[in-house]
């Protein structure tokens, strides 16, 4: 089969090319956390630079014990022997799909790699719609019907993937939806793969309380739920490539462990030892890192809500995000207006227009498993915080990050772009700036 570059990476490259051309861009396509590395993590990575042995395939004892403690503190008793570490969540997910076999049910919309990896291992993913505000979890009744229908056609369906909190919508499914999902999975004998990499990034309200509560399917179907997480989102360590799986303490979990270790031994052998040492410290959740994450989720929430307000003011429908750094606006209410003004009929046409005419990078809903006809798009807000460590630290510590000139410039530009798109003001085309350092200083 032909494998194309991940849509999130492709849009990032497209924006980089526009920067090289001197175009003023709005970087809303790439799901990177956009924050600096905490100094304590740098210190621990440096301290481990002499660790050059391969180490255990499942990961070091220290890392697996620290990850087990992380889940224990969240009410999920975890045996360190049922934790497997890998070089990021993607290879762990791929190995898991390979080991489980059969086809997999996946939420629509959902992160681009779920369906892509499912196809890579020879599966035919079953896309099941989510309900508004319940992103990441397929509607349980529709899941039951879709899996039953597929099996009646002779297909083998062994798993369902959920995301809590969700990428691309930034929403968190409520406890009843998760409970019903678990019930359907047990009835249909499905393994639940629960991607909880955004669990620590629930937004804070004005009183400092969580805007949503994350309930894992492992609470309701512990014998069949595999949890995936890592440090790329809560601590912005995407480039360090470290992830962990929590397997259930059941026949399913023990069977999967043996197969996963076999796959891992032939693909990556073991995660990078210095990164494992630093990750062990992170999963122990020392106070300074918990405080750092609290500041980051406050920032994510403030900026995501501000961006949401701009889209709502333009006429789009948006389910209010409550976690991570995404939102998922829907331009269906202005479909006819967009068709009359620009001839836009599909999501890719709309996002292509935003990129080429306005330098705005977002991803169409088709990349997340929805119809090309849909006018929804994934907007990632975390690259608005600044293009330097100094600015990103300033954003983390600011009482009002929206008042920072570089963040305000992005919000103003977004207002201009959507106004021009919908003919609510001057049609501000993508600006070509002759001195590129001025672009970085004014809008990044």
Coordinates of C-alpha atoms in Angstrom, one line a residue:
X1 CA 0.0 0.0 0.0
X2 CA 1.0 3.6 -0.5
X3 CA 1.8 5.4 2.7
X4 CA 1.7 9.2 2.7
X5 CA 3.2 11.6 5.3
X6 CA 1.0 12.2 8.3
X7 CA -1.3 15.1 7.7
X8 CA -0.2 16.9 10.9
X9 CA 3.5 16.7 9.8
X10 CA 2.6 17.7 6.2
X11 CA 0.8 20.9 7.3
X12 CA 3.7 21.8 9.5
X13 CA 6.0 21.5 6.5
X14 CA 3.7 23.5 4.3
X15 CA 3.7 26.3 6.9
X16 CA 7.5 26.2 7.1
X17 CA 7.7 26.6 3.4
X18 CA 5.4 29.6 3.5
X19 CA 7.7 31.1 6.2
X20 CA 10.7 30.6 3.9
X21 CA 8.7 32.5 1.3
X22 CA 8.2 35.4 3.7
X23 CA 4.5 34.7 4.2
X24 CA 2.9 35.7 7.5
X25 CA 1.4 32.4 8.8
X26 CA -1.1 31.3 11.4
X27 CA 0.3 28.0 12.8
X28 CA -2.8 26.2 13.8
X29 CA -2.2 22.8 12.3
X30 CA 0.5 21.0 14.2
X31 CA -0.3 19.2 17.6
X32 CA 2.9 20.0 19.4
X33 CA 2.7 21.2 23.0
X34 CA 4.6 24.4 22.2
X35 CA 6.2 24.9 25.6
X36 CA 9.8 24.7 26.9
X37 CA 11.5 21.8 28.6
X38 CA 11.5 22.2 32.4
X39 CA 15.1 22.6 33.8
X40 CA 14.7 19.6 36.1
X41 CA 14.0 17.4 33.1
X42 CA 17.1 18.7 31.3
X43 CA 19.2 17.9 34.4
X44 CA 17.9 14.3 34.6
X45 CA 18.4 13.7 30.9
X46 CA 22.0 15.0 31.2
X47 CA 22.6 12.9 34.3
X48 CA 21.7 9.8 32.4
X49 CA 24.0 10.4 29.4
X50 CA 26.4 7.7 30.4
X51 CA 23.7 5.0 30.2
X52 CA 24.5 3.3 27.0
X53 CA 23.3 -0.3 27.5
X54 CA 20.2 -1.6 25.7
X55 CA 18.4 -2.5 28.9
X56 CA 15.2 -4.5 29.3
X57 CA 12.9 -4.6 26.3
X58 CA 9.9 -3.6 28.5
X59 CA 11.8 -0.6 29.9
X60 CA 13.8 -0.1 33.0
X61 CA 12.5 -1.3 36.3
X62 CA 12.7 2.3 37.6
X63 CA 10.6 3.6 34.7
X64 CA 8.0 0.9 35.0
X65 CA 7.6 1.3 38.7
X66 CA 7.3 5.1 38.3
X67 CA 4.6 4.7 35.6
X68 CA 2.8 2.2 37.8
X69 CA 2.8 4.8 40.6
X70 CA 1.4 7.4 38.3
X71 CA -1.6 5.2 37.6
X72 CA -1.9 4.1 41.2
X73 CA -2.4 7.8 42.2
X74 CA -5.2 7.9 39.7
X75 CA -7.0 5.0 41.3
X76 CA -5.8 2.4 38.8
X77 CA -3.8 -0.2 40.7
X78 CA -1.0 -1.2 38.4
X79 CA 1.6 -4.0 38.4
X80 CA 5.0 -2.7 37.1
X81 CA 5.4 -6.0 35.3
X82 CA 2.4 -5.1 33.2
X83 CA 3.9 -1.8 32.0
X84 CA 5.7 -1.6 28.7
X85 CA 7.7 1.4 27.6
X86 CA 8.6 2.3 24.0
X87 CA 10.0 5.1 21.9
X88 CA 6.8 7.1 21.8
X89 CA 3.1 6.3 21.7
X90 CA 3.0 5.7 18.0
X91 CA 5.2 2.6 17.9
X92 CA 3.5 1.2 21.0
X93 CA 0.1 1.7 19.3
X94 CA 1.3 0.1 16.1
X95 CA 2.7 -2.9 18.0
X96 CA -0.5 -3.3 19.9
X97 CA -2.7 -3.3 16.7
X98 CA -0.3 -5.8 15.2
X99 CA -0.5 -8.1 18.2
X100 CA -4.3 -7.9 18.7
X101 CA -5.1 -8.5 15.0
X102 CA -8.4 -8.3 13.3
X103 CA -10.1 -5.0 12.5
X104 CA -10.5 -2.1 14.9
X105 CA -13.3 0.3 15.6
X106 CA -12.2 3.9 15.8
X107 CA -14.0 7.1 16.7
X108 CA -14.9 9.6 14.0
X109 CA -13.3 12.1 14.3
X110 CA -10.1 10.8 15.9
X111 CA -6.4 11.3 15.8
X112 CA -5.1 10.8 12.2
X113 CA -2.7 7.9 13.1
X114 CA -5.3 5.5 14.5
X115 CA -6.8 4.7 11.1
X116 CA -3.5 5.1 9.3
X117 CA -1.8 2.5 11.5
X118 CA -4.8 0.2 11.3
X119 CA -4.4 0.1 7.6
X120 CA -0.6 -0.3 7.8
X121 CA -1.1 -3.6 9.7
X122 CA -3.6 -4.8 7.1
X123 CA -6.8 -3.9 8.9
X124 CA -9.9 -2.2 7.6
X125 CA -10.8 0.3 10.3
X126 CA -14.4 0.8 11.3
X127 CA -15.2 4.5 11.8
X128 CA -17.9 5.1 14.3
X129 CA -19.2 8.7 14.9
X130 CA -19.0 10.4 18.3
X131 CA -21.6 12.6 19.8
X132 CA -21.1 16.4 20.1
X133 CA -19.1 17.1 23.3
X134 CA -18.2 13.4 23.7
X135 CA -15.1 13.4 21.5
X136 CA -12.8 10.5 21.4
X137 CA -15.4 7.9 22.4
X138 CA -17.6 6.2 19.7
X139 CA -21.3 6.4 20.4
X140 CA -21.9 3.1 22.2
X141 CA -25.1 2.2 20.4
X142 CA -23.5 2.9 17.0
X143 CA -20.4 1.0 18.0
X144 CA -22.6 -2.0 18.9
X145 CA -24.4 -1.8 15.6
X146 CA -21.2 -1.3 13.5
X147 CA -19.3 -4.2 15.1
X148 CA -22.3 -6.5 14.9
X149 CA -22.8 -5.7 11.2
X150 CA -19.1 -6.1 10.4
X151 CA -19.1 -9.5 12.1
X152 CA -22.2 -10.6 10.2
X153 CA -20.3 -9.8 7.0
X154 CA -17.6 -12.2 8.1
X155 CA -15.1 -9.7 9.4
X156 CA -13.1 -10.2 12.6
X157 CA -13.3 -7.2 14.9
X158 CA -11.2 -7.3 18.1
X159 CA -10.7 -3.8 19.5
X160 CA -11.9 -0.3 19.9
X161 CA -9.8 2.8 20.3
X162 CA -10.9 5.7 22.5
X163 CA -9.1 9.0 23.4
X164 CA -9.6 10.6 26.8
X165 CA -9.4 13.7 26.5
X166 CA -9.8 13.9 22.8
X167 CA -7.7 15.0 19.9
X168 CA -9.1 16.6 17.6
X169 CA -12.0 18.2 19.5
X170 CA -10.5 19.1 22.9
X171 CA -13.5 17.7 24.7
X172 CA -13.8 15.0 27.4
X173 CA -16.5 12.2 27.2
X174 CA -18.6 12.1 30.3
X175 CA -18.7 9.2 32.7
X176 CA -22.0 7.7 31.4
X177 CA -20.6 7.6 27.8
X178 CA -17.4 5.9 29.0
X179 CA -19.4 3.4 31.2
X180 CA -21.7 2.5 28.3
X181 CA -18.7 2.1 26.0
X182 CA -17.2 -0.4 28.5
X183 CA -20.4 -2.3 28.7
X184 CA -20.6 -2.7 24.9
X185 CA -16.9 -3.7 24.7
X186 CA -17.5 -6.4 27.3
X187 CA -20.7 -7.6 25.6
X188 CA -18.9 -7.8 22.2
X189 CA -15.6 -9.1 23.7
X190 CA -13.6 -6.1 22.4
X191 CA -10.2 -5.0 23.8
X192 CA -10.4 -1.3 24.6
X193 CA -7.3 0.8 23.7
X194 CA -7.6 4.0 25.7
X195 CA -5.2 6.7 24.7
X196 CA -4.9 9.0 27.7
X197 CA -1.9 11.1 26.7
X198 CA -3.9 14.4 27.3
X199 CA -5.2 13.2 30.7
X200 CA -3.1 15.8 32.7
X201 CA -4.1 18.7 30.5
X202 CA -7.7 19.3 31.6
X203 CA -8.3 23.1 31.6
X204 CA -8.8 25.1 34.8
X205 CA -11.8 27.3 35.4
X206 CA -11.6 30.8 36.9
X207 CA -11.6 29.3 40.4
X208 CA -8.7 27.0 39.6
X209 CA -10.9 23.8 39.4
X210 CA -10.9 21.3 36.6
X211 CA -13.3 22.0 33.8
X212 CA -13.9 18.3 33.2
X213 CA -13.3 14.9 34.9
X214 CA -11.5 12.2 33.0
X215 CA -12.8 8.7 33.7
X216 CA -10.9 5.8 32.1
X217 CA -12.6 2.8 30.7
X218 CA -10.2 0.8 32.9
X219 CA -12.4 1.8 35.8
X220 CA -15.4 0.0 34.2
X221 CA -13.8 -2.8 32.1
X222 CA -10.5 -3.3 33.9
X223 CA -9.9 -6.8 32.4
X224 CA -9.9 -5.6 28.8
X225 CA -8.6 -2.0 28.8
X226 CA -5.1 -1.1 27.7
X227 CA -4.0 2.5 28.5
X228 CA -1.5 4.5 26.6
X229 CA 0.3 7.6 27.7
X230 CA 3.6 9.5 27.5
X231 CA 5.3 12.8 28.2
X232 CA 5.0 14.5 24.8
X233 CA 1.9 16.6 25.7
X234 CA 1.9 17.3 29.5
X235 CA 5.6 18.1 29.6
X236 CA 6.1 19.0 25.9
X237 CA 8.7 16.3 25.3
X238 CA 7.5 15.1 21.9
X239 CA 11.1 15.0 20.6
X240 CA 12.3 12.8 23.4
X241 CA 10.1 9.9 22.2
X242 CA 9.0 8.0 25.3
X243 CA 5.6 6.4 25.9
X244 CA 4.2 3.7 28.2
X245 CA 1.4 1.1 28.0
X246 CA -0.6 -0.2 31.0
X247 CA -1.8 -3.7 30.3
X248 CA -4.8 -5.2 32.3
X249 CA -4.0 -7.8 35.0
X250 CA -6.0 -10.5 33.2
X251 CA -5.6 -13.2 30.7
X252 CA -5.9 -10.6 28.0
X253 CA -3.2 -8.5 29.5
X254 CA -0.7 -11.3 30.1
X255 CA -1.2 -12.6 26.6
X256 CA -0.7 -9.2 25.0
X257 CA 2.5 -8.7 27.1
X258 CA 4.3 -11.7 25.6
X259 CA 3.4 -10.7 22.1
X260 CA 4.3 -7.0 22.5
X261 CA 7.7 -7.8 24.0
X262 CA 8.4 -10.0 21.0
X263 CA 7.4 -7.3 18.6
X264 CA 9.4 -4.6 20.5
X265 CA 12.5 -6.8 20.6
X266 CA 12.5 -6.9 16.9
X267 CA 11.8 -3.2 16.2
X268 CA 13.3 -1.0 18.9
X269 CA 15.0 -3.3 21.4
X270 CA 14.5 -0.8 24.2
X271 CA 13.7 2.9 24.6
X272 CA 16.7 5.3 24.9
X273 CA 18.3 4.8 28.3
X274 CA 18.9 8.5 29.2
X275 CA 15.3 9.3 28.3
X276 CA 14.0 6.5 30.4
X277 CA 16.0 7.8 33.4
X278 CA 14.5 11.3 33.0
X279 CA 11.0 9.8 32.4
X280 CA 11.3 7.9 35.7
X281 CA 11.6 11.2 37.5
X282 CA 8.7 12.7 35.5
X283 CA 6.3 9.9 36.3
X284 CA 7.1 10.2 40.0
X285 CA 5.4 13.6 39.7
X286 CA 7.6 15.9 41.8
X287 CA 6.0 19.1 42.9
X288 CA 7.9 21.3 40.5
X289 CA 6.7 19.3 37.5
X290 CA 3.1 19.2 38.8
X291 CA 3.2 23.0 39.1
X292 CA 4.6 23.3 35.6
X293 CA 1.8 21.2 34.2
X294 CA -0.8 23.2 36.1
X295 CA 0.6 26.4 34.5
X296 CA 0.6 24.8 31.1
X297 CA -3.0 23.6 31.3
X298 CA -4.1 27.0 32.5
X299 CA -2.4 28.5 29.5
X300 CA -3.9 26.0 27.1
X301 CA -7.4 26.6 28.4
X302 CA -7.1 30.4 28.2
X303 CA -5.8 30.5 24.6
X304 CA -8.1 27.7 23.3
X305 CA -11.1 29.5 24.7
X306 CA -10.0 32.8 23.1
X307 CA -9.5 31.1 19.7
X308 CA -12.9 29.4 20.1
X309 CA -14.6 32.8 20.7
X310 CA -13.1 34.1 17.4
X311 CA -14.5 31.1 15.5
X312 CA -17.9 31.4 17.1
X313 CA -18.0 35.1 16.3
X314 CA -17.3 34.2 12.6
X315 CA -20.4 32.0 12.5
X316 CA -18.9 28.6 13.1
X317 CA -20.3 26.0 15.6
X318 CA -17.7 24.9 18.2
X319 CA -18.1 22.4 21.1
X320 CA -16.3 24.2 23.9
X321 CA -12.9 22.6 24.5
X322 CA -12.2 21.5 28.1
X323 CA -8.8 19.9 27.7
X324 CA -5.6 19.8 25.6
X325 CA -5.0 22.5 23.0
X326 CA -7.5 21.8 20.2
X327 CA -10.9 22.8 19.0
X328 CA -13.0 21.6 16.2
X329 CA -15.0 24.3 14.5
X330 CA -17.8 23.5 12.1
X331 CA -18.5 25.9 9.2
X332 CA -21.8 24.2 8.2
X333 CA -23.9 27.2 9.3
X334 CA -22.1 29.4 6.7
X335 CA -21.8 26.7 4.0
X336 CA -23.9 28.5 1.4
X337 CA -22.0 31.7 2.1
X338 CA -18.7 30.0 1.5
X339 CA -19.9 28.4 -1.7
X340 CA -21.2 31.7 -3.0
X341 CA -18.0 33.6 -2.1
X342 CA -15.3 31.1 -2.9
X343 CA -16.9 28.1 -4.6
X344 CA -16.0 26.0 -1.5
X345 CA -18.0 22.8 -1.2
X346 CA -15.7 20.5 0.8
X347 CA -13.5 20.6 3.9
X348 CA -10.2 20.2 2.0
X349 CA -11.2 23.0 -0.3
X350 CA -11.9 25.2 2.7
X351 CA -8.6 24.4 4.5
X352 CA -6.7 24.7 1.2
X353 CA -8.1 28.2 0.7
X354 CA -7.2 29.2 4.2
X355 CA -3.6 28.0 3.6
X356 CA -3.0 29.4 0.2
X357 CA -4.8 32.7 0.5
X358 CA -4.2 33.5 4.2
X359 CA -1.3 31.4 5.3
X360 CA -3.5 29.7 7.9
X361 CA -2.7 26.1 8.6
X362 CA -5.5 23.8 9.9
X363 CA -6.5 20.2 9.1
X364 CA -9.8 19.2 7.4
X365 CA -12.1 16.8 9.1
X366 CA -11.5 14.2 6.4
X367 CA -8.1 13.6 7.9
X368 CA -9.8 12.5 11.2
X369 CA -12.1 10.0 9.6
X370 CA -15.0 12.1 8.5
X371 CA -16.6 12.8 5.1
X372 CA -14.7 15.2 2.8
X373 CA -18.1 17.1 2.5
X374 CA -17.8 18.0 6.2
X375 CA -16.7 21.6 6.8
X376 CA -15.2 20.9 10.2
X377 CA -11.5 21.3 10.9
X378 CA -9.0 20.6 13.6
X379 CA -7.4 23.8 15.1
X380 CA -4.3 23.4 17.3
X381 CA -3.6 26.5 19.4
X382 CA -0.3 25.6 21.2
X383 CA 2.1 27.1 18.7
X384 CA 0.7 30.5 19.3
X385 CA 2.6 30.8 22.6
X386 CA 5.8 32.1 21.0
X387 CA 8.8 31.0 18.8
X388 CA 11.4 31.3 21.6
X389 CA 11.9 29.8 25.0
X390 CA 11.8 33.2 26.5
X391 CA 8.4 34.0 25.0
X392 CA 7.0 30.6 26.0
X393 CA 8.1 31.0 29.6
X394 CA 6.5 34.4 29.5
X395 CA 3.3 32.9 28.3
X396 CA 3.4 30.3 31.0
X397 CA 3.8 32.8 33.8
X398 CA 1.6 35.7 32.5
X399 CA -1.5 36.5 34.5
X400 CA -3.1 37.4 31.2
X401 CA -1.3 35.6 28.3
X402 CA -3.8 37.1 25.9
X403 CA -2.3 40.5 26.5
X404 CA 1.2 39.4 25.4
X405 CA 1.8 41.1 22.0
X406 CA 2.8 38.0 20.0
X407 CA -0.3 36.1 21.2
X408 CA -2.6 39.1 20.7
X409 CA -1.1 39.5 17.2
X410 CA -2.1 35.9 16.3
X411 CA -5.6 36.4 17.7
X412 CA -6.0 39.6 15.7
X413 CA -4.7 38.0 12.6
X414 CA -7.2 35.1 13.0
X415 CA -10.0 37.7 13.3
X416 CA -8.8 39.3 10.1
X417 CA -8.6 36.0 8.3
X418 CA -12.0 34.8 9.2
X419 CA -13.5 38.2 8.5
X420 CA -11.9 38.2 5.1
X421 CA -13.0 34.6 4.4
X422 CA -16.6 35.4 5.2
X423 CA -16.5 38.9 3.7
X424 CA -17.1 40.6 7.0
X425 CA -14.3 43.0 6.6
X426 CA -11.3 43.7 4.3
X427 CA -10.0 40.6 2.6
X428 CA -6.6 40.4 4.2
X429 CA -4.6 38.1 2.0
X430 CA -1.4 36.4 3.2
X431 CA 1.2 39.1 3.8
X432 CA 4.6 38.7 2.3
X433 CA 7.2 40.4 4.6
X434 CA 10.6 41.2 3.0
X435 CA 12.5 40.8 6.3
X436 CA 11.7 37.5 7.8
X437 CA 13.0 38.2 11.3
X438 CA 10.2 40.8 11.5
X439 CA 7.7 38.1 10.9
X440 CA 9.0 36.1 13.8
X441 CA 9.2 39.1 16.1
X442 CA 5.6 40.3 15.4
X443 CA 3.5 37.1 15.2
X444 CA 5.4 34.1 16.5

